[in-house]
Every structure is written in structure tokens, then in C-alpha cells.
Amino acid sequence: MARVFSSLAVLALVFYMAMASDDNPIQDFCVADINSQVLVNGKTCKDPSLVQADDFYLSGLHVKGNTSNALGFGVTPVSVTQLAGLNTLGISMARIDYAPFGINPPHTHPRATEILNVVKGSLEVGFVTSNPENRHITKILKRGDVFVFPKNLVHYQRNVGKVNAIAIVALSSQNPGVITIGNAVFGSKPDISTDILAKAFQTSDDVITNIQMKF
Ligand SMILES: *[C@@H]1O[C@H](CO)[C@@H](O)[C@H](O)[C@H]1NC(C)=O
């Protein structure tokens, strides 16, 4: 009997570890109550009897994002902040627009795996595996292609065409979060000491100061 219980426990643990997304809901839905001041893991639920179709609805993903910035890309997120009905459902999406040769710079999503579909143009994409290998896995994608960026890994995209490109992505969290490497390292408030970054990147204080000024 004890053996049965211990194998069940191992099975439960393995199953738990294989869950690479937000916790499962324990009700049909929990539409986020955007006015609630209560702090919980996720958002508190709106009274289910007051829930309307519009709580599960969002319009506007046909509209191009603003790519008029130094990097030439724009993200239109559809996470729990934009779509209250996503609360507790462990999923979200986004539209990404790229100007010609625009980039979505190296970043990670601390809570989500991302799957990307190119709907217009062509993209060079890649991610890097963890230490010590730091293997760079990269590919050129064309319209209709799909690529997956495993949870937490640093990844990026670049439009390699002369025309605008568009991708639609899905993410395995209602609130995937974004850590853009450049912003986190060189644009923190307050700054990480210049000499720490100079040593970390094996360069001079001047080079670091120059980069910090851009963030
Ligand atoms: C796009 O973003 C730029 C830079 O933030 C801004 O100046 C411009 O007004 C925006 N364009 C639109 C159409 O929102």
C-alpha cells in the first residue's frame, strides 16, 4: 500500500512539474474585477452573475502597432490587463508589427512559453539556451511559419524583408511579463554601478556609460 501511495506521489509530482503554465482555474471563469484593490496571485473575480460577453471580448487586433521608434517594432498585447476574461485561464496573445529591418530586441517572458506565427513578411528569429552551452537556435521564417520560444529563454525577432512584417503570438500565461535585456541591465532605476557592468561585460566604464545614456 505504501508503495502504491509513493508511486502516486511521484506521479503527482511529475505531473505538477510538467505544468508549464499558470495554475488551472477551479471554476468556469474568473473575469478580472479591474476595480478591486485586493492583492492576490492574479486578479480577483467579478461577480459571475454580472459577467457579460464583452468581458471575454476585445477588438482592434487588425490595427497596425506603432513602429516609429528606434527599434522599428510595436507590440499590441492582449493579456489580462486588456482582456479581463483571461484571468486564471493561463493564456494570452499579442500582435507584433515590424518596420523593414525592425527588431524585437532580446527579451524573456518570466511566466510564459511563446508560439509565434508569421502572418506577413519574413522574420529572422532565435533564442539562446541556458548556461553553460548558451546555444543560439535561429531560423528564417516566412508567412505561415510557426516557431516556439521556450519559457524563460532569451529570444528576439528581426524583420528581414523590405516591407512591414506582422506576427501573431500566443503565450502560456494571462500575464507573461517581459524583461528586455538591454532595459533591465542598462536602464534600471537606479543604475547598476558602471564599474560592475564594465567588469561583467569586460569593457571600459566609458562604453558602459555610453550605453546607459541610451536607456
Ligand atoms: C508613434 O510613436 C511615436 C514615438 O513614441 C510618436 O511620436 C507618434 O506620435 C506615434 N504615432 C502614432 C500614430 O501614434
PDB file of N, CA, C and O in Angstrom, residues 11-80:
ATOM      1  N   LEU A  11       4.145  10.343  -9.262  1.00  0.00           N
ATOM      2  CA  LEU A  11       3.368  10.652 -10.469  1.00  0.00           C
ATOM      3  C   LEU A  11       2.777  12.060 -10.372  1.00  0.00           C
ATOM      4  O   LEU A  11       2.856  12.855 -11.314  1.00  0.00           O
ATOM      5  N   ALA A  12       2.223  12.369  -9.197  1.00  0.00           N
ATOM      6  CA  ALA A  12       1.620  13.690  -8.987  1.00  0.00           C
ATOM      7  C   ALA A  12       2.679  14.771  -9.127  1.00  0.00           C
ATOM      8  O   ALA A  12       2.446  15.807  -9.746  1.00  0.00           O
ATOM      9  N   LEU A  13       3.870  14.497  -8.608  1.00  0.00           N
ATOM     10  CA  LEU A  13       4.958  15.466  -8.662  1.00  0.00           C
ATOM     11  C   LEU A  13       5.407  15.683 -10.105  1.00  0.00           C
ATOM     12  O   LEU A  13       5.580  16.809 -10.558  1.00  0.00           O
ATOM     13  N   VAL A  14       5.557  14.577 -10.838  1.00  0.00           N
ATOM     14  CA  VAL A  14       5.981  14.653 -12.238  1.00  0.00           C
ATOM     15  C   VAL A  14       4.950  15.441 -13.039  1.00  0.00           C
ATOM     16  O   VAL A  14       5.287  16.327 -13.817  1.00  0.00           O
ATOM     17  N   PHE A  15       3.676  15.149 -12.776  1.00  0.00           N
ATOM     18  CA  PHE A  15       2.606  15.844 -13.487  1.00  0.00           C
ATOM     19  C   PHE A  15       2.656  17.333 -13.161  1.00  0.00           C
ATOM     20  O   PHE A  15       2.572  18.182 -14.023  1.00  0.00           O
ATOM     21  N   TYR A  16       2.867  17.625 -11.866  1.00  0.00           N
ATOM     22  CA  TYR A  16       2.907  19.017 -11.433  1.00  0.00           C
ATOM     23  C   TYR A  16       4.054  19.748 -12.130  1.00  0.00           C
ATOM     24  O   TYR A  16       3.892  20.841 -12.640  1.00  0.00           O
ATOM     25  N   MET A  17       5.232  19.080 -12.203  1.00  0.00           N
ATOM     26  CA  MET A  17       6.398  19.739 -12.798  1.00  0.00           C
ATOM     27  C   MET A  17       6.216  19.938 -14.301  1.00  0.00           C
ATOM     28  O   MET A  17       6.831  20.812 -14.883  1.00  0.00           O
ATOM     29  N   ALA A  18       5.361  19.103 -14.910  1.00  0.00           N
ATOM     30  CA  ALA A  18       5.152  19.206 -16.354  1.00  0.00           C
ATOM     31  C   ALA A  18       4.187  20.340 -16.704  1.00  0.00           C
ATOM     32  O   ALA A  18       4.021  20.676 -17.860  1.00  0.00           O
ATOM     33  N   MET A  19       3.550  20.941 -15.708  1.00  0.00           N
ATOM     34  CA  MET A  19       2.602  22.023 -15.964  1.00  0.00           C
ATOM     35  C   MET A  19       3.373  23.318 -16.185  1.00  0.00           C
ATOM     36  O   MET A  19       3.739  23.990 -15.229  1.00  0.00           O
ATOM     37  N   ALA A  20       3.630  23.638 -17.452  1.00  0.00           N
ATOM     38  CA  ALA A  20       4.468  24.805 -17.731  1.00  0.00           C
ATOM     39  C   ALA A  20       3.625  26.041 -18.015  1.00  0.00           C
ATOM     40  O   ALA A  20       3.872  26.770 -18.947  1.00  0.00           O
ATOM     41  N   SER A  21       2.577  26.244 -17.251  1.00  0.00           N
ATOM     42  CA  SER A  21       1.749  27.433 -17.467  1.00  0.00           C
ATOM     43  C   SER A  21       1.126  27.844 -16.144  1.00  0.00           C
ATOM     44  O   SER A  21       1.407  27.260 -15.108  1.00  0.00           O
ATOM     45  N   ASP A  22       0.274  28.879 -16.202  1.00  0.00           N
ATOM     46  CA  ASP A  22      -0.378  29.355 -14.979  1.00  0.00           C
ATOM     47  C   ASP A  22      -1.214  28.234 -14.364  1.00  0.00           C
ATOM     48  O   ASP A  22      -1.596  27.278 -15.026  1.00  0.00           O
ATOM     49  N   ASP A  23      -1.548  28.398 -13.073  1.00  0.00           N
ATOM     50  CA  ASP A  23      -2.391  27.419 -12.376  1.00  0.00           C
ATOM     51  C   ASP A  23      -3.730  27.236 -13.087  1.00  0.00           C
ATOM     52  O   ASP A  23      -4.241  28.160 -13.714  1.00  0.00           O
ATOM     53  N   ASN A  24      -4.295  26.044 -12.923  1.00  0.00           N
ATOM     54  CA  ASN A  24      -5.601  25.776 -13.518  1.00  0.00           C
ATOM     55  C   ASN A  24      -6.713  26.481 -12.748  1.00  0.00           C
ATOM     56  O   ASN A  24      -6.664  26.571 -11.534  1.00  0.00           O
ATOM     57  N   PRO A  25      -7.731  26.945 -13.469  1.00  0.00           N
ATOM     58  CA  PRO A  25      -8.877  27.535 -12.782  1.00  0.00           C
ATOM     59  C   PRO A  25      -9.669  26.454 -12.044  1.00  0.00           C
ATOM     60  O   PRO A  25      -9.658  25.289 -12.455  1.00  0.00           O
ATOM     61  N   ILE A  26     -10.353  26.828 -10.978  1.00  0.00           N
ATOM     62  CA  ILE A  26     -11.197  25.876 -10.249  1.00  0.00           C
ATOM     63  C   ILE A  26     -12.658  26.315 -10.295  1.00  0.00           C
ATOM     64  O   ILE A  26     -13.460  26.025  -9.427  1.00  0.00           O
ATOM     65  N   GLN A  27     -12.987  27.051 -11.376  1.00  0.00           N
ATOM     66  CA  GLN A  27     -14.368  27.440 -11.687  1.00  0.00           C
ATOM     67  C   GLN A  27     -14.394  27.701 -13.192  1.00  0.00           C
ATOM     68  O   GLN A  27     -13.336  27.698 -13.818  1.00  0.00           O
ATOM     69  N   ASP A  28     -15.575  27.907 -13.767  1.00  0.00           N
ATOM     70  CA  ASP A  28     -15.665  28.129 -15.220  1.00  0.00           C
ATOM     71  C   ASP A  28     -14.794  29.296 -15.659  1.00  0.00           C
ATOM     72  O   ASP A  28     -14.087  29.226 -16.651  1.00  0.00           O
ATOM     73  N   PHE A  29     -14.913  30.392 -14.949  1.00  0.00           N
ATOM     74  CA  PHE A  29     -14.120  31.579 -15.264  1.00  0.00           C
ATOM     75  C   PHE A  29     -14.043  32.461 -14.037  1.00  0.00           C
ATOM     76  O   PHE A  29     -14.776  32.256 -13.053  1.00  0.00           O
ATOM     77  N   CYS A  30     -13.130  33.409 -14.106  1.00  0.00           N
ATOM     78  CA  CYS A  30     -12.943  34.373 -13.018  1.00  0.00           C
ATOM     79  C   CYS A  30     -12.563  35.674 -13.697  1.00  0.00           C
ATOM     80  O   CYS A  30     -11.398  36.054 -13.742  1.00  0.00           O
ATOM     81  N   VAL A  31     -13.571  36.307 -14.312  1.00  0.00           N
ATOM     82  CA  VAL A  31     -13.301  37.562 -15.028  1.00  0.00           C
ATOM     83  C   VAL A  31     -12.700  38.563 -14.048  1.00  0.00           C
ATOM     84  O   VAL A  31     -13.229  38.751 -12.952  1.00  0.00           O
ATOM     85  N   ALA A  32     -11.586  39.170 -14.426  1.00  0.00           N
ATOM     86  CA  ALA A  32     -10.892  40.075 -13.515  1.00  0.00           C
ATOM     87  C   ALA A  32     -11.782  41.253 -13.133  1.00  0.00           C
ATOM     88  O   ALA A  32     -12.395  41.890 -13.998  1.00  0.00           O
ATOM     89  N   ASP A  33     -11.851  41.512 -11.842  1.00  0.00           N
ATOM     90  CA  ASP A  33     -12.537  42.708 -11.344  1.00  0.00           C
ATOM     91  C   ASP A  33     -11.507  43.826 -11.318  1.00  0.00           C
ATOM     92  O   ASP A  33     -10.693  43.914 -10.397  1.00  0.00           O
ATOM     93  N   ILE A  34     -11.523  44.671 -12.363  1.00  0.00           N
ATOM     94  CA  ILE A  34     -10.451  45.665 -12.516  1.00  0.00           C
ATOM     95  C   ILE A  34     -10.493  46.739 -11.428  1.00  0.00           C
ATOM     96  O   ILE A  34      -9.530  47.447 -11.227  1.00  0.00           O
ATOM     97  N   ASN A  35     -11.613  46.842 -10.708  1.00  0.00           N
ATOM     98  CA  ASN A  35     -11.718  47.869  -9.662  1.00  0.00           C
ATOM     99  C   ASN A  35     -11.292  47.369  -8.280  1.00  0.00           C
ATOM    100  O   ASN A  35     -11.202  48.155  -7.352  1.00  0.00           O
ATOM    101  N   SER A  36     -11.063  46.058  -8.178  1.00  0.00           N
ATOM    102  CA  SER A  36     -10.735  45.508  -6.862  1.00  0.00           C
ATOM    103  C   SER A  36      -9.357  45.968  -6.395  1.00  0.00           C
ATOM    104  O   SER A  36      -8.418  46.039  -7.180  1.00  0.00           O
ATOM    105  N   GLN A  37      -9.248  46.272  -5.111  1.00  0.00           N
ATOM    106  CA  GLN A  37      -7.962  46.679  -4.521  1.00  0.00           C
ATOM    107  C   GLN A  37      -7.286  45.498  -3.822  1.00  0.00           C
ATOM    108  O   GLN A  37      -6.226  45.640  -3.246  1.00  0.00           O
ATOM    109  N   VAL A  38      -7.939  44.332  -3.869  1.00  0.00           N
ATOM    110  CA  VAL A  38      -7.408  43.167  -3.163  1.00  0.00           C
ATOM    111  C   VAL A  38      -6.218  42.604  -3.950  1.00  0.00           C
ATOM    112  O   VAL A  38      -6.306  42.420  -5.172  1.00  0.00           O
ATOM    113  N   LEU A  39      -5.107  42.339  -3.268  1.00  0.00           N
ATOM    114  CA  LEU A  39      -3.907  41.814  -3.920  1.00  0.00           C
ATOM    115  C   LEU A  39      -3.852  40.299  -3.751  1.00  0.00           C
ATOM    116  O   LEU A  39      -3.760  39.803  -2.634  1.00  0.00           O
ATOM    117  N   VAL A  40      -3.949  39.589  -4.857  1.00  0.00           N
ATOM    118  CA  VAL A  40      -3.851  38.123  -4.854  1.00  0.00           C
ATOM    119  C   VAL A  40      -2.946  37.713  -6.001  1.00  0.00           C
ATOM    120  O   VAL A  40      -2.526  38.550  -6.795  1.00  0.00           O
ATOM    121  N   ASN A  41      -2.656  36.433  -6.139  1.00  0.00           N
ATOM    122  CA  ASN A  41      -1.867  35.928  -7.250  1.00  0.00           C
ATOM    123  C   ASN A  41      -2.777  35.866  -8.471  1.00  0.00           C
ATOM    124  O   ASN A  41      -3.524  34.912  -8.649  1.00  0.00           O
ATOM    125  N   GLY A  42      -2.727  36.877  -9.323  1.00  0.00           N
ATOM    126  CA  GLY A  42      -3.683  37.036 -10.413  1.00  0.00           C
ATOM    127  C   GLY A  42      -4.588  38.206 -10.061  1.00  0.00           C
ATOM    128  O   GLY A  42      -4.150  39.165  -9.453  1.00  0.00           O
ATOM    129  N   LYS A  43      -5.833  38.127 -10.449  1.00  0.00           N
ATOM    130  CA  LYS A  43      -6.779  39.200 -10.107  1.00  0.00           C
ATOM    131  C   LYS A  43      -8.035  38.577  -9.504  1.00  0.00           C
ATOM    132  O   LYS A  43      -8.368  37.426  -9.803  1.00  0.00           O
ATOM    133  N   THR A  44      -8.731  39.328  -8.664  1.00  0.00           N
ATOM    134  CA  THR A  44      -9.953  38.810  -8.039  1.00  0.00           C
ATOM    135  C   THR A  44     -11.075  38.721  -9.076  1.00  0.00           C
ATOM    136  O   THR A  44     -11.022  39.356 -10.129  1.00  0.00           O
ATOM    137  N   CYS A  45     -12.082  37.924  -8.777  1.00  0.00           N
ATOM    138  CA  CYS A  45     -13.163  37.678  -9.733  1.00  0.00           C
ATOM    139  C   CYS A  45     -14.284  38.701  -9.603  1.00  0.00           C
ATOM    140  O   CYS A  45     -14.687  39.049  -8.495  1.00  0.00           O
ATOM    141  N   LYS A  46     -14.780  39.087 -10.751  1.00  0.00           N
ATOM    142  CA  LYS A  46     -16.028  39.851 -10.827  1.00  0.00           C
ATOM    143  C   LYS A  46     -17.174  38.899 -10.477  1.00  0.00           C
ATOM    144  O   LYS A  46     -17.070  37.689 -10.751  1.00  0.00           O
ATOM    145  N   ASP A  47     -18.249  39.392  -9.902  1.00  0.00           N
ATOM    146  CA  ASP A  47     -19.440  38.580  -9.610  1.00  0.00           C
ATOM    147  C   ASP A  47     -19.890  37.886 -10.908  1.00  0.00           C
ATOM    148  O   ASP A  47     -20.230  38.567 -11.873  1.00  0.00           O
ATOM    149  N   PRO A  48     -19.877  36.525 -10.945  1.00  0.00           N
ATOM    150  CA  PRO A  48     -20.198  35.813 -12.195  1.00  0.00           C
ATOM    151  C   PRO A  48     -21.558  36.198 -12.781  1.00  0.00           C
ATOM    152  O   PRO A  48     -21.734  36.183 -13.998  1.00  0.00           O
ATOM    153  N   SER A  49     -22.513  36.585 -11.921  1.00  0.00           N
ATOM    154  CA  SER A  49     -23.846  36.928 -12.446  1.00  0.00           C
ATOM    155  C   SER A  49     -23.827  38.266 -13.192  1.00  0.00           C
ATOM    156  O   SER A  49     -24.757  38.585 -13.924  1.00  0.00           O
ATOM    157  N   LEU A  50     -22.760  39.045 -13.006  1.00  0.00           N
ATOM    158  CA  LEU A  50     -22.669  40.353 -13.684  1.00  0.00           C
ATOM    159  C   LEU A  50     -21.822  40.293 -14.950  1.00  0.00           C
ATOM    160  O   LEU A  50     -21.686  41.274 -15.669  1.00  0.00           O
ATOM    161  N   VAL A  51     -21.240  39.103 -15.206  1.00  0.00           N
ATOM    162  CA  VAL A  51     -20.337  38.954 -16.349  1.00  0.00           C
ATOM    163  C   VAL A  51     -21.118  39.037 -17.668  1.00  0.00           C
ATOM    164  O   VAL A  51     -22.210  38.500 -17.791  1.00  0.00           O
ATOM    165  N   GLN A  52     -20.529  39.756 -18.622  1.00  0.00           N
ATOM    166  CA  GLN A  52     -21.149  39.947 -19.945  1.00  0.00           C
ATOM    167  C   GLN A  52     -20.215  39.406 -21.031  1.00  0.00           C
ATOM    168  O   GLN A  52     -19.019  39.233 -20.782  1.00  0.00           O
ATOM    169  N   ALA A  53     -20.760  39.243 -22.243  1.00  0.00           N
ATOM    170  CA  ALA A  53     -19.940  38.782 -23.377  1.00  0.00           C
ATOM    171  C   ALA A  53     -18.717  39.665 -23.578  1.00  0.00           C
ATOM    172  O   ALA A  53     -17.617  39.178 -23.884  1.00  0.00           O
ATOM    173  N   ASP A  54     -18.876  40.971 -23.362  1.00  0.00           N
ATOM    174  CA  ASP A  54     -17.764  41.897 -23.592  1.00  0.00           C
ATOM    175  C   ASP A  54     -16.582  41.659 -22.654  1.00  0.00           C
ATOM    176  O   ASP A  54     -15.473  42.124 -22.930  1.00  0.00           O
ATOM    177  N   ASP A  55     -16.821  40.961 -21.528  1.00  0.00           N
ATOM    178  CA  ASP A  55     -15.713  40.635 -20.628  1.00  0.00           C
ATOM    179  C   ASP A  55     -14.747  39.631 -21.269  1.00  0.00           C
ATOM    180  O   ASP A  55     -13.619  39.473 -20.815  1.00  0.00           O
ATOM    181  N   PHE A  56     -15.222  38.934 -22.312  1.00  0.00           N
ATOM    182  CA  PHE A  56     -14.401  37.914 -22.981  1.00  0.00           C
ATOM    183  C   PHE A  56     -13.964  38.397 -24.368  1.00  0.00           C
ATOM    184  O   PHE A  56     -13.528  37.608 -25.200  1.00  0.00           O
ATOM    185  N   TYR A  57     -14.143  39.675 -24.629  1.00  0.00           N
ATOM    186  CA  TYR A  57     -14.046  40.209 -25.987  1.00  0.00           C
ATOM    187  C   TYR A  57     -13.110  41.406 -26.039  1.00  0.00           C
ATOM    188  O   TYR A  57     -13.040  42.198 -25.098  1.00  0.00           O
ATOM    189  N   LEU A  58     -12.400  41.503 -27.169  1.00  0.00           N
ATOM    190  CA  LEU A  58     -11.556  42.670 -27.429  1.00  0.00           C
ATOM    191  C   LEU A  58     -11.513  42.868 -28.936  1.00  0.00           C
ATOM    192  O   LEU A  58     -11.471  41.897 -29.687  1.00  0.00           O
ATOM    193  N   SER A  59     -11.539  44.095 -29.373  1.00  0.00           N
ATOM    194  CA  SER A  59     -11.494  44.401 -30.801  1.00  0.00           C
ATOM    195  C   SER A  59     -10.265  45.249 -31.095  1.00  0.00           C
ATOM    196  O   SER A  59      -9.786  45.950 -30.201  1.00  0.00           O
ATOM    197  N   GLY A  60      -9.771  45.170 -32.314  1.00  0.00           N
ATOM    198  CA  GLY A  60      -8.696  46.099 -32.707  1.00  0.00           C
ATOM    199  C   GLY A  60      -7.395  45.458 -33.136  1.00  0.00           C
ATOM    200  O   GLY A  60      -6.438  46.162 -33.444  1.00  0.00           O
ATOM    201  N   LEU A  61      -7.348  44.137 -33.163  1.00  0.00           N
ATOM    202  CA  LEU A  61      -6.070  43.491 -33.494  1.00  0.00           C
ATOM    203  C   LEU A  61      -5.747  43.571 -34.998  1.00  0.00           C
ATOM    204  O   LEU A  61      -4.665  43.162 -35.415  1.00  0.00           O
ATOM    205  N   HIS A  62      -6.687  44.139 -35.771  1.00  0.00           N
ATOM    206  CA  HIS A  62      -6.401  44.378 -37.187  1.00  0.00           C
ATOM    207  C   HIS A  62      -5.602  45.675 -37.363  1.00  0.00           C
ATOM    208  O   HIS A  62      -5.110  45.955 -38.444  1.00  0.00           O
ATOM    209  N   VAL A  63      -5.509  46.467 -36.294  1.00  0.00           N
ATOM    210  CA  VAL A  63      -4.853  47.773 -36.394  1.00  0.00           C
ATOM    211  C   VAL A  63      -3.338  47.610 -36.199  1.00  0.00           C
ATOM    212  O   VAL A  63      -2.888  46.949 -35.252  1.00  0.00           O
ATOM    213  N   LYS A  64      -2.582  48.236 -37.099  1.00  0.00           N
ATOM    214  CA  LYS A  64      -1.117  48.156 -37.047  1.00  0.00           C
ATOM    215  C   LYS A  64      -0.583  48.833 -35.784  1.00  0.00           C
ATOM    216  O   LYS A  64      -1.026  49.927 -35.417  1.00  0.00           O
ATOM    217  N   GLY A  65       0.361  48.203 -35.119  1.00  0.00           N
ATOM    218  CA  GLY A  65       1.032  48.803 -33.973  1.00  0.00           C
ATOM    219  C   GLY A  65       1.991  49.891 -34.444  1.00  0.00           C
ATOM    220  O   GLY A  65       2.371  49.927 -35.616  1.00  0.00           O
ATOM    221  N   ASN A  66       2.383  50.762 -33.520  1.00  0.00           N
ATOM    222  CA  ASN A  66       3.266  51.884 -33.854  1.00  0.00           C
ATOM    223  C   ASN A  66       4.725  51.414 -33.891  1.00  0.00           C
ATOM    224  O   ASN A  66       5.288  51.041 -32.867  1.00  0.00           O
ATOM    225  N   THR A  67       5.328  51.481 -35.081  1.00  0.00           N
ATOM    226  CA  THR A  67       6.722  51.034 -35.231  1.00  0.00           C
ATOM    227  C   THR A  67       7.688  52.223 -35.358  1.00  0.00           C
ATOM    228  O   THR A  67       8.844  52.041 -35.717  1.00  0.00           O
ATOM    229  N   SER A  68       7.160  53.451 -35.093  1.00  0.00           N
ATOM    230  CA  SER A  68       8.009  54.650 -35.210  1.00  0.00           C
ATOM    231  C   SER A  68       8.848  54.827 -33.949  1.00  0.00           C
ATOM    232  O   SER A  68       8.594  55.708 -33.124  1.00  0.00           O
ATOM    233  N   ASN A  69       9.813  53.952 -33.773  1.00  0.00           N
ATOM    234  CA  ASN A  69      10.734  54.053 -32.640  1.00  0.00           C
ATOM    235  C   ASN A  69      12.097  53.544 -33.102  1.00  0.00           C
ATOM    236  O   ASN A  69      12.217  53.029 -34.219  1.00  0.00           O
ATOM    237  N   ALA A  70      13.086  53.681 -32.246  1.00  0.00           N
ATOM    238  CA  ALA A  70      14.472  53.384 -32.638  1.00  0.00           C
ATOM    239  C   ALA A  70      14.642  51.936 -33.108  1.00  0.00           C
ATOM    240  O   ALA A  70      15.495  51.647 -33.944  1.00  0.00           O
ATOM    241  N   LEU A  71      13.810  51.024 -32.563  1.00  0.00           N
ATOM    242  CA  LEU A  71      13.976  49.610 -32.898  1.00  0.00           C
ATOM    243  C   LEU A  71      13.105  49.192 -34.080  1.00  0.00           C
ATOM    244  O   LEU A  71      13.362  48.165 -34.702  1.00  0.00           O
ATOM    245  N   GLY A  72      12.059  49.963 -34.376  1.00  0.00           N
ATOM    246  CA  GLY A  72      11.200  49.644 -35.518  1.00  0.00           C
ATOM    247  C   GLY A  72      10.252  48.490 -35.263  1.00  0.00           C
ATOM    248  O   GLY A  72      10.030  47.657 -36.141  1.00  0.00           O
ATOM    249  N   PHE A  73       9.669  48.449 -34.065  1.00  0.00           N
ATOM    250  CA  PHE A  73       8.653  47.420 -33.811  1.00  0.00           C
ATOM    251  C   PHE A  73       7.598  47.946 -32.845  1.00  0.00           C
ATOM    252  O   PHE A  73       7.835  48.918 -32.122  1.00  0.00           O
ATOM    253  N   GLY A  74       6.440  47.320 -32.891  1.00  0.00           N
ATOM    254  CA  GLY A  74       5.360  47.704 -31.991  1.00  0.00           C
ATOM    255  C   GLY A  74       4.587  46.479 -31.554  1.00  0.00           C
ATOM    256  O   GLY A  74       4.271  45.620 -32.382  1.00  0.00           O
ATOM    257  N   VAL A  75       4.303  46.372 -30.246  1.00  0.00           N
ATOM    258  CA  VAL A  75       3.562  45.224 -29.722  1.00  0.00           C
ATOM    259  C   VAL A  75       2.185  45.688 -29.273  1.00  0.00           C
ATOM    260  O   VAL A  75       2.066  46.688 -28.572  1.00  0.00           O
ATOM    261  N   THR A  76       1.153  44.957 -29.695  1.00  0.00           N
ATOM    262  CA  THR A  76      -0.211  45.196 -29.205  1.00  0.00           C
ATOM    263  C   THR A  76      -0.579  43.992 -28.346  1.00  0.00           C
ATOM    264  O   THR A  76      -0.938  42.931 -28.878  1.00  0.00           O
ATOM    265  N   PRO A  77      -0.452  44.105 -27.015  1.00  0.00           N
ATOM    266  CA  PRO A  77      -0.696  42.941 -26.160  1.00  0.00           C
ATOM    267  C   PRO A  77      -2.175  42.690 -25.916  1.00  0.00           C
ATOM    268  O   PRO A  77      -2.984  43.623 -25.903  1.00  0.00           O
ATOM    269  N   VAL A  78      -2.511  41.427 -25.766  1.00  0.00           N
ATOM    270  CA  VAL A  78      -3.853  41.037 -25.315  1.00  0.00           C
ATOM    271  C   VAL A  78      -3.632  40.100 -24.130  1.00  0.00           C
ATOM    272  O   VAL A  78      -3.647  38.876 -24.257  1.00  0.00           O
ATOM    273  N   SER A  79      -3.342  40.713 -22.972  1.00  0.00           N
ATOM    274  CA  SER A  79      -3.182  39.931 -21.747  1.00  0.00           C
ATOM    275  C   SER A  79      -4.327  40.312 -20.819  1.00  0.00           C
ATOM    276  O   SER A  79      -5.265  41.005 -21.242  1.00  0.00           O
ATOM    277  N   VAL A  80      -4.269  39.862 -19.568  1.00  0.00           N
ATOM    278  CA  VAL A  80      -5.404  40.074 -18.666  1.00  0.00           C
ATOM    279  C   VAL A  80      -5.690  41.561 -18.450  1.00  0.00           C
ATOM    280  O   VAL A  80      -6.830  41.943 -18.183  1.00  0.00           O
TER     281      VAL A  80
END
